[in-house]
Amino acid sequence: MKYYIIAGEASGDLHGSNLMKALKQKDPNAEFRFWGGDLMKAQGGTLVKHYRDLAFMGFLEVVMNLRTILNNIKFCKEDILKNKPDVIILVDYPGFNLRIARFAKELGIKVIYYISPQLWAWKEGRVEIIKKYVDEMMVILPFEEDFYRKHGVHSHFVGHPLLDAISDLKEIKIDDFKKEHGLNEKEIIALLPGSRKQEVEKMLEIMLSVRPHFKDYQFVIAGAPSLPKEFYQSYVDDNVHFVSNKTYDLLRCSKAALVTSGTATLETALLNIPEVVCYRGSKISYAIAKRLVKNINYISLVNLIMDREVVKELIQNDLNTKNLVDELNKILEGGKREQVLNDYSLLREKLGGKGASDHAAEVILKV
């Protein structure tokens, strides 16, 4: 069968690659054409466009790059027409993917959505588009199934694919990791500033401002695969290091982490590392988001899934050096750290066991 998969971000590349792996095991004749990244490319098939050319952060940034986005949509439609896939699998990335869903459905191609857009947070009206143009909806958060049921949309809760990715990790020794990457003997505080250039530039400066308060620790930046190593060099010094494409290994060797809001907040929790969640967008983008987002009390997946504050979120003006220092101190030692680790165990139970990619592949093949 010919699969056409569209993932527009780093997290989609990860989940898309695991889904491709599962599909190959169940369909020996699988052929893949996809929009994604290096992880999907490693599974074989044809990479049409890399997500580094697709991801734009915030409302203002989308407006500024609207011409590029529209050209990408036009190119995608032409590529689908030319290659005639049996099924199109959309991975999150709703602004782009919902347009492709309508186009594909009108051509008579089966449309499957894997990893729901966060419609429960904003743009709830898009549910009607999904109801009309998507053949199967596969969700990875337990409360999403109820959300779609409320709107009359049948969906499958397949479990969270991050559990698959993390369960496959090989054991790591902290001393070996430090030696391999030229790190010193101090304990590590990991910095995960995001995957987009403008996001990283915005977040690293404030994250690194805490250094004078934690001289007994070394800071290690997790480099995004979508950005060149040279981009990070201006931030590196004797006590600030950089590791590329080794985020999971880095986290497993860390005492705590400062993490930009996104999928990385859940990855950090599932790897059992206490964290402070950070977010600061442009004033315009944040003002618009506050108007549009409804009935949501948290921005991190950890807190959303647990429906209470498990990890501290520092947003916009609250994201400052003093608050970062205070919250980081709480999770490095003491009762708050133990509470976070206990809550992480409950989080894993709530997400179910591993096997999301296999379950999703089975649903796709039935369709």
Short mmCIF file of C-alpha atoms in Angstrom, two decimals:
data_model
loop_
_atom_site.label_atom_id
_atom_site.label_comp_id
_atom_site.label_asym_id
_atom_site.label_seq_id
_atom_site.Cartn_x
_atom_site.Cartn_y
_atom_site.Cartn_z
CA MET A 1 0.00 0.00 0.00
CA LYS A 2 1.14 3.57 -0.74
CA TYR A 3 1.17 5.82 2.35
CA TYR A 4 1.46 9.61 2.20
CA ILE A 5 2.31 11.03 5.65
CA ILE A 6 2.45 14.71 6.62
CA ALA A 7 4.25 15.76 9.84
CA GLY A 8 5.24 19.41 10.20
CA GLU A 9 7.26 19.48 13.42
CA ALA A 10 9.98 17.61 15.32
CA SER A 11 7.50 15.74 17.52
CA GLY A 12 5.54 14.69 14.43
CA ASP A 13 8.76 13.37 12.89
CA LEU A 14 9.31 11.18 15.98
CA HIS A 15 5.77 9.82 16.08
CA GLY A 16 5.63 9.46 12.31
CA SER A 17 8.83 7.42 12.26
CA ASN A 18 7.53 5.00 14.90
CA LEU A 19 4.26 4.64 12.99
CA MET A 20 6.17 3.90 9.77
CA LYS A 21 8.17 1.23 11.60
CA ALA A 22 4.96 -0.41 12.82
CA LEU A 23 3.33 -0.21 9.39
CA LYS A 24 6.33 -1.91 7.74
CA GLN A 25 6.02 -4.82 10.16
CA LYS A 26 2.35 -5.30 9.28
CA ASP A 27 2.50 -4.40 5.57
CA PRO A 28 5.59 -5.81 3.77
CA ASN A 29 4.60 -3.89 0.61
CA ALA A 30 4.43 -0.51 2.34
CA GLU A 31 5.65 2.45 0.26
CA PHE A 32 6.12 5.80 1.98
CA ARG A 33 6.15 9.35 0.72
CA PHE A 34 6.21 11.93 3.47
CA TRP A 35 6.73 15.41 4.84
CA GLY A 36 8.77 15.08 8.05
CA GLY A 37 12.36 14.87 9.18
CA ASP A 38 15.46 12.76 9.65
CA LEU A 39 13.78 10.11 11.85
CA MET A 40 11.13 9.40 9.22
CA LYS A 41 13.79 9.45 6.51
CA ALA A 42 15.68 6.72 8.37
CA GLN A 43 12.65 4.43 7.99
CA GLY A 44 12.89 4.61 4.19
CA GLY A 45 10.75 6.10 1.46
CA THR A 46 10.79 9.56 -0.10
CA LEU A 47 11.14 12.76 1.96
CA VAL A 48 9.19 15.45 0.08
CA LYS A 49 9.87 18.40 2.43
CA HIS A 50 11.71 18.68 5.74
CA TYR A 51 9.77 20.09 8.70
CA ARG A 52 12.48 22.72 9.25
CA ASP A 53 11.04 24.48 6.19
CA LEU A 54 7.47 24.25 7.48
CA ALA A 55 7.40 25.25 11.16
CA PHE A 56 6.42 28.83 11.97
CA MET A 57 5.83 29.83 15.59
CA GLY A 58 3.03 32.17 16.70
CA PHE A 59 0.31 34.15 14.98
CA LEU A 60 2.54 37.03 13.86
CA GLU A 61 5.15 34.67 12.41
CA VAL A 62 2.47 32.78 10.45
CA VAL A 63 1.19 36.03 8.93
CA MET A 64 4.71 37.08 7.96
CA ASN A 65 5.31 33.74 6.22
CA LEU A 66 1.85 33.30 4.71
CA ARG A 67 3.08 33.25 1.12
CA THR A 68 5.49 30.38 1.89
CA ILE A 69 2.77 28.44 3.69
CA LEU A 70 0.30 28.82 0.82
CA ASN A 71 2.94 27.76 -1.69
CA ASN A 72 3.65 24.66 0.41
CA ILE A 73 -0.05 23.75 0.47
CA LYS A 74 -0.26 24.16 -3.32
CA PHE A 75 2.85 22.02 -3.82
CA CYS A 76 1.51 19.33 -1.49
CA LYS A 77 -1.76 19.07 -3.41
CA GLU A 78 0.11 18.77 -6.71
CA ASP A 79 2.39 16.09 -5.23
CA ILE A 80 -0.61 14.07 -4.02
CA LEU A 81 -2.25 14.28 -7.44
CA LYS A 82 0.94 13.15 -9.10
CA ASN A 83 1.68 10.20 -6.78
CA LYS A 84 -1.86 8.91 -6.08
CA PRO A 85 -1.44 7.41 -2.58
CA ASP A 86 -3.88 4.84 -1.14
CA VAL A 87 -4.14 6.65 2.17
CA ILE A 88 -3.06 9.98 3.64
CA ILE A 89 -1.99 10.06 7.28
CA LEU A 90 -1.98 13.50 8.91
CA VAL A 91 0.13 14.00 12.05
CA ASP A 92 -1.07 17.00 14.11
CA TYR A 93 -0.02 20.27 12.28
CA PRO A 94 -3.68 21.33 11.81
CA GLY A 95 -3.43 24.64 9.94
CA PHE A 96 -1.81 22.80 7.04
CA ASN A 97 -3.21 19.30 7.42
CA LEU A 98 -6.91 20.16 7.64
CA ARG A 99 -6.67 21.85 4.24
CA ILE A 100 -5.06 18.73 2.83
CA ALA A 101 -7.75 16.55 4.46
CA ARG A 102 -10.50 18.30 2.50
CA PHE A 103 -8.54 18.10 -0.74
CA ALA A 104 -7.76 14.40 -0.33
CA LYS A 105 -11.29 13.43 0.71
CA GLU A 106 -12.70 15.13 -2.38
CA LEU A 107 -10.32 13.01 -4.47
CA GLY A 108 -11.67 9.85 -2.81
CA ILE A 109 -8.46 9.11 -0.88
CA LYS A 110 -8.80 7.69 2.63
CA VAL A 111 -7.82 10.28 5.26
CA ILE A 112 -6.57 9.27 8.70
CA TYR A 113 -5.61 11.74 11.44
CA TYR A 114 -2.99 10.52 13.91
CA ILE A 115 -2.39 12.76 16.95
CA SER A 116 -5.24 15.21 17.26
CA PRO A 117 -4.86 18.97 16.96
CA GLN A 118 -5.53 20.60 20.32
CA LEU A 119 -9.11 21.52 19.43
CA TRP A 120 -10.13 21.14 23.06
CA ALA A 121 -8.02 24.25 23.74
CA TRP A 122 -8.96 26.48 20.83
CA LYS A 123 -10.63 26.49 17.40
CA GLU A 124 -13.16 23.90 18.57
CA GLY A 125 -15.14 24.59 15.41
CA ARG A 126 -12.55 22.63 13.45
CA VAL A 127 -14.22 19.48 14.77
CA GLU A 128 -16.80 19.93 12.01
CA ILE A 129 -14.01 19.81 9.40
CA ILE A 130 -12.72 16.57 10.93
CA LYS A 131 -16.22 15.10 11.01
CA LYS A 132 -16.64 15.86 7.30
CA TYR A 133 -13.22 15.07 5.82
CA VAL A 134 -11.43 12.58 8.11
CA ASP A 135 -12.24 8.85 7.89
CA GLU A 136 -10.55 7.82 11.14
CA MET A 137 -9.37 9.87 14.12
CA MET A 138 -6.68 8.38 16.36
CA VAL A 139 -5.99 10.23 19.63
CA ILE A 140 -3.13 9.86 22.10
CA LEU A 141 -4.45 11.66 25.19
CA PRO A 142 -7.11 9.93 27.32
CA PHE A 143 -9.47 12.92 27.57
CA GLU A 144 -9.51 13.48 23.79
CA GLU A 145 -11.73 10.47 23.16
CA ASP A 146 -14.46 11.99 25.34
CA PHE A 147 -14.01 15.35 23.62
CA TYR A 148 -14.66 13.86 20.18
CA ARG A 149 -17.51 11.69 21.43
CA LYS A 150 -19.21 14.85 22.73
CA HIS A 151 -19.04 16.23 19.19
CA GLY A 152 -20.32 13.08 17.54
CA VAL A 153 -16.95 12.05 16.10
CA HIS A 154 -15.81 8.44 16.52
CA SER A 155 -12.19 8.24 17.61
CA HIS A 156 -9.70 5.64 18.83
CA PHE A 157 -7.55 6.20 21.92
CA VAL A 158 -4.41 4.31 20.88
CA GLY A 159 -2.18 5.28 23.81
CA HIS A 160 0.73 7.71 23.75
CA PRO A 161 3.56 6.94 21.29
CA LEU A 162 6.16 8.55 23.54
CA LEU A 163 5.84 5.50 25.80
CA ASP A 164 6.96 3.38 22.84
CA ALA A 165 9.91 5.62 22.04
CA ILE A 166 11.09 5.75 25.65
CA SER A 167 10.63 2.05 26.37
CA ASP A 168 13.00 1.23 23.50
CA LEU A 169 15.89 3.24 24.97
CA LYS A 170 19.05 1.40 25.91
CA GLU A 171 20.55 1.74 29.37
CA ILE A 172 22.95 4.66 29.73
CA LYS A 173 25.77 5.37 32.18
CA ILE A 174 26.09 8.98 33.29
CA ASP A 175 29.91 8.92 33.53
CA ASP A 176 30.20 7.51 30.00
CA PHE A 177 27.84 10.17 28.64
CA LYS A 178 29.82 12.97 30.31
CA LYS A 179 33.11 11.63 28.98
CA GLU A 180 31.74 11.22 25.43
CA HIS A 181 30.54 14.83 25.31
CA GLY A 182 33.41 16.52 27.16
CA LEU A 183 31.36 17.37 30.25
CA ASN A 184 32.82 17.84 33.73
CA GLU A 185 31.95 15.93 36.91
CA LYS A 186 29.23 18.35 38.09
CA GLU A 187 25.58 17.33 38.02
CA ILE A 188 23.67 18.45 34.93
CA ILE A 189 20.80 20.87 34.49
CA ALA A 190 19.40 20.32 30.99
CA LEU A 191 18.13 23.20 28.89
CA LEU A 192 15.52 22.42 26.24
CA PRO A 193 14.85 25.76 24.52
CA GLY A 194 12.75 24.42 21.63
CA SER A 195 13.29 23.48 18.00
CA ARG A 196 12.67 26.70 16.05
CA LYS A 197 15.32 29.37 15.64
CA GLN A 198 13.29 32.32 16.94
CA GLU A 199 12.03 30.22 19.86
CA VAL A 200 15.54 29.11 20.87
CA GLU A 201 16.92 32.64 20.67
CA LYS A 202 14.14 33.90 22.91
CA MET A 203 14.34 31.12 25.51
CA LEU A 204 18.07 30.45 25.93
CA GLU A 205 18.88 33.93 27.15
CA ILE A 206 16.44 33.77 30.04
CA MET A 207 17.26 30.12 30.85
CA LEU A 208 20.97 30.86 31.06
CA SER A 209 20.39 33.87 33.32
CA VAL A 210 20.17 31.49 36.31
CA ARG A 211 23.80 30.32 35.98
CA PRO A 212 25.32 32.50 38.76
CA HIS A 213 22.92 30.91 41.27
CA PHE A 214 23.87 27.31 40.45
CA LYS A 215 27.66 27.21 40.36
CA ASP A 216 27.75 23.60 41.58
CA TYR A 217 25.94 22.47 38.40
CA GLN A 218 26.80 22.49 34.71
CA PHE A 219 24.24 23.49 32.09
CA VAL A 220 23.84 21.49 28.89
CA ILE A 221 21.80 22.72 25.93
CA ALA A 222 19.83 20.13 23.98
CA GLY A 223 20.41 21.01 20.34
CA ALA A 224 17.49 20.67 17.92
CA PRO A 225 18.16 18.51 14.84
CA SER A 226 16.61 21.24 12.69
CA LEU A 227 19.29 23.80 13.65
CA PRO A 228 23.02 23.74 12.82
CA LYS A 229 25.55 23.32 15.63
CA GLU A 230 27.11 26.67 14.75
CA PHE A 231 23.89 28.40 15.80
CA TYR A 232 24.51 27.43 19.44
CA GLN A 233 28.21 28.32 19.71
CA SER A 234 27.68 31.85 21.04
CA TYR A 235 25.93 30.39 24.11
CA VAL A 236 28.66 27.88 25.00
CA ASP A 237 31.37 28.56 27.61
CA ASP A 238 33.26 26.70 30.36
CA ASN A 239 30.10 25.77 32.25
CA VAL A 240 27.55 25.78 29.42
CA HIS A 241 27.84 22.85 27.03
CA PHE A 242 25.98 21.70 23.96
CA VAL A 243 24.79 18.24 22.89
CA SER A 244 23.16 17.63 19.51
CA ASN A 245 20.53 14.97 18.72
CA LYS A 246 20.94 13.33 22.13
CA THR A 247 18.06 14.90 24.07
CA TYR A 248 16.77 11.68 25.67
CA ASP A 249 20.27 10.65 26.74
CA LEU A 250 20.93 14.14 28.09
CA LEU A 251 17.72 14.16 30.12
CA ARG A 252 18.39 10.73 31.60
CA CYS A 253 21.76 12.00 32.83
CA SER A 254 20.34 15.25 34.29
CA LYS A 255 19.22 16.23 37.78
CA ALA A 256 16.56 18.67 36.50
CA ALA A 257 15.55 20.55 33.36
CA LEU A 258 14.23 23.87 32.10
CA VAL A 259 11.90 23.06 29.21
CA THR A 260 10.10 25.19 26.66
CA SER A 261 6.40 24.33 26.51
CA GLY A 262 5.56 21.62 23.96
CA THR A 263 5.94 17.87 23.56
CA ALA A 264 9.30 18.07 25.36
CA THR A 265 7.52 18.74 28.66
CA LEU A 266 5.87 15.31 28.47
CA GLU A 267 9.06 13.61 27.25
CA THR A 268 10.94 15.03 30.24
CA ALA A 269 8.28 13.78 32.64
CA LEU A 270 8.17 10.28 31.15
CA LEU A 271 11.96 10.14 31.53
CA ASN A 272 11.42 10.98 35.22
CA ILE A 273 13.28 14.30 35.29
CA PRO A 274 11.79 17.14 37.42
CA GLU A 275 11.29 20.25 35.28
CA VAL A 276 10.22 23.86 35.11
CA VAL A 277 8.09 24.63 32.05
CA CYS A 278 8.93 27.89 30.29
CA TYR A 279 7.03 29.91 27.69
CA ARG A 280 7.40 33.40 26.30
CA GLY A 281 5.90 34.40 22.95
CA SER A 282 5.67 37.73 21.20
CA LYS A 283 3.27 40.15 22.93
CA ILE A 284 0.93 40.11 19.94
CA SER A 285 0.88 36.32 19.58
CA TYR A 286 0.32 35.84 23.31
CA ALA A 287 -2.48 38.42 23.45
CA ILE A 288 -4.26 36.71 20.56
CA ALA A 289 -3.76 33.27 22.11
CA LYS A 290 -5.27 34.39 25.44
CA ARG A 291 -8.39 35.54 23.62
CA LEU A 292 -8.75 32.31 21.64
CA VAL A 293 -7.85 29.62 24.17
CA LYS A 294 -10.84 28.56 26.25
CA ASN A 295 -11.35 26.40 29.35
CA ILE A 296 -7.66 25.56 29.63
CA ASN A 297 -5.83 26.17 32.89
CA TYR A 298 -2.38 24.89 31.85
CA ILE A 299 -0.04 24.96 28.86
CA SER A 300 2.09 21.86 29.54
CA LEU A 301 0.90 18.40 28.51
CA VAL A 302 1.88 17.05 31.92
CA ASN A 303 -0.53 19.33 33.78
CA LEU A 304 -3.25 19.05 31.13
CA ILE A 305 -3.30 15.27 31.33
CA MET A 306 -3.26 15.24 35.14
CA ASP A 307 -5.73 18.17 35.30
CA ARG A 308 -3.72 19.81 38.08
CA GLU A 309 -0.33 21.44 38.58
CA VAL A 310 2.36 18.78 38.67
CA VAL A 311 5.14 20.89 37.15
CA LYS A 312 5.52 24.63 37.54
CA GLU A 313 4.70 26.74 34.47
CA LEU A 314 6.37 30.15 34.07
CA ILE A 315 4.62 32.10 31.31
CA GLN A 316 5.38 35.52 29.76
CA ASN A 317 6.20 38.03 32.54
CA ASP A 318 6.38 35.27 35.16
CA LEU A 319 9.29 33.82 33.22
CA ASN A 320 12.11 35.78 34.85
CA THR A 321 15.39 34.98 36.56
CA LYS A 322 14.08 35.19 40.12
CA ASN A 323 11.18 32.81 39.51
CA LEU A 324 13.35 30.39 37.57
CA VAL A 325 15.89 30.28 40.39
CA ASP A 326 13.19 29.74 43.02
CA GLU A 327 11.44 26.94 41.13
CA LEU A 328 14.66 25.22 40.08
CA ASN A 329 15.85 25.14 43.70
CA LYS A 330 12.59 23.44 44.73
CA ILE A 331 13.00 20.53 42.30
CA LEU A 332 16.72 19.93 42.77
CA GLU A 333 16.31 18.73 46.37
CA GLY A 334 13.60 18.19 48.94
CA GLY A 335 9.89 17.50 49.22
CA LYS A 336 8.79 19.22 46.01
CA ARG A 337 11.15 17.04 43.98
CA GLU A 338 9.77 13.86 45.57
CA GLN A 339 6.19 15.01 44.94
CA VAL A 340 6.91 15.63 41.26
CA LEU A 341 8.47 12.17 40.86
CA ASN A 342 5.47 10.53 42.55
CA ASP A 343 3.10 12.40 40.24
CA TYR A 344 5.09 11.24 37.22
CA SER A 345 4.28 7.62 38.18
CA LEU A 346 0.56 8.45 38.15
CA LEU A 347 0.98 10.19 34.80
CA ARG A 348 2.45 7.07 33.20
CA GLU A 349 -0.47 4.99 34.52
CA LYS A 350 -2.96 7.45 33.05
CA LEU A 351 -1.37 7.25 29.60
CA GLY A 352 -1.64 3.45 29.48
CA GLY A 353 1.01 0.99 28.39
CA LYS A 354 3.23 1.05 25.35
CA GLY A 355 2.02 -0.10 21.95
CA ALA A 356 0.47 3.09 20.53
CA SER A 357 2.29 2.82 17.20
CA ASP A 358 1.23 -0.82 16.72
CA HIS A 359 -2.36 -0.01 17.67
CA ALA A 360 -2.43 2.93 15.25
CA ALA A 361 -0.99 0.79 12.44
CA GLU A 362 -3.74 -1.81 12.99
CA VAL A 363 -6.45 0.86 12.72
CA ILE A 364 -4.92 2.23 9.52
CA LEU A 365 -4.75 -1.19 7.86
CA LYS A 366 -8.40 -1.93 8.77
CA VAL A 367 -9.44 1.34 7.11
#
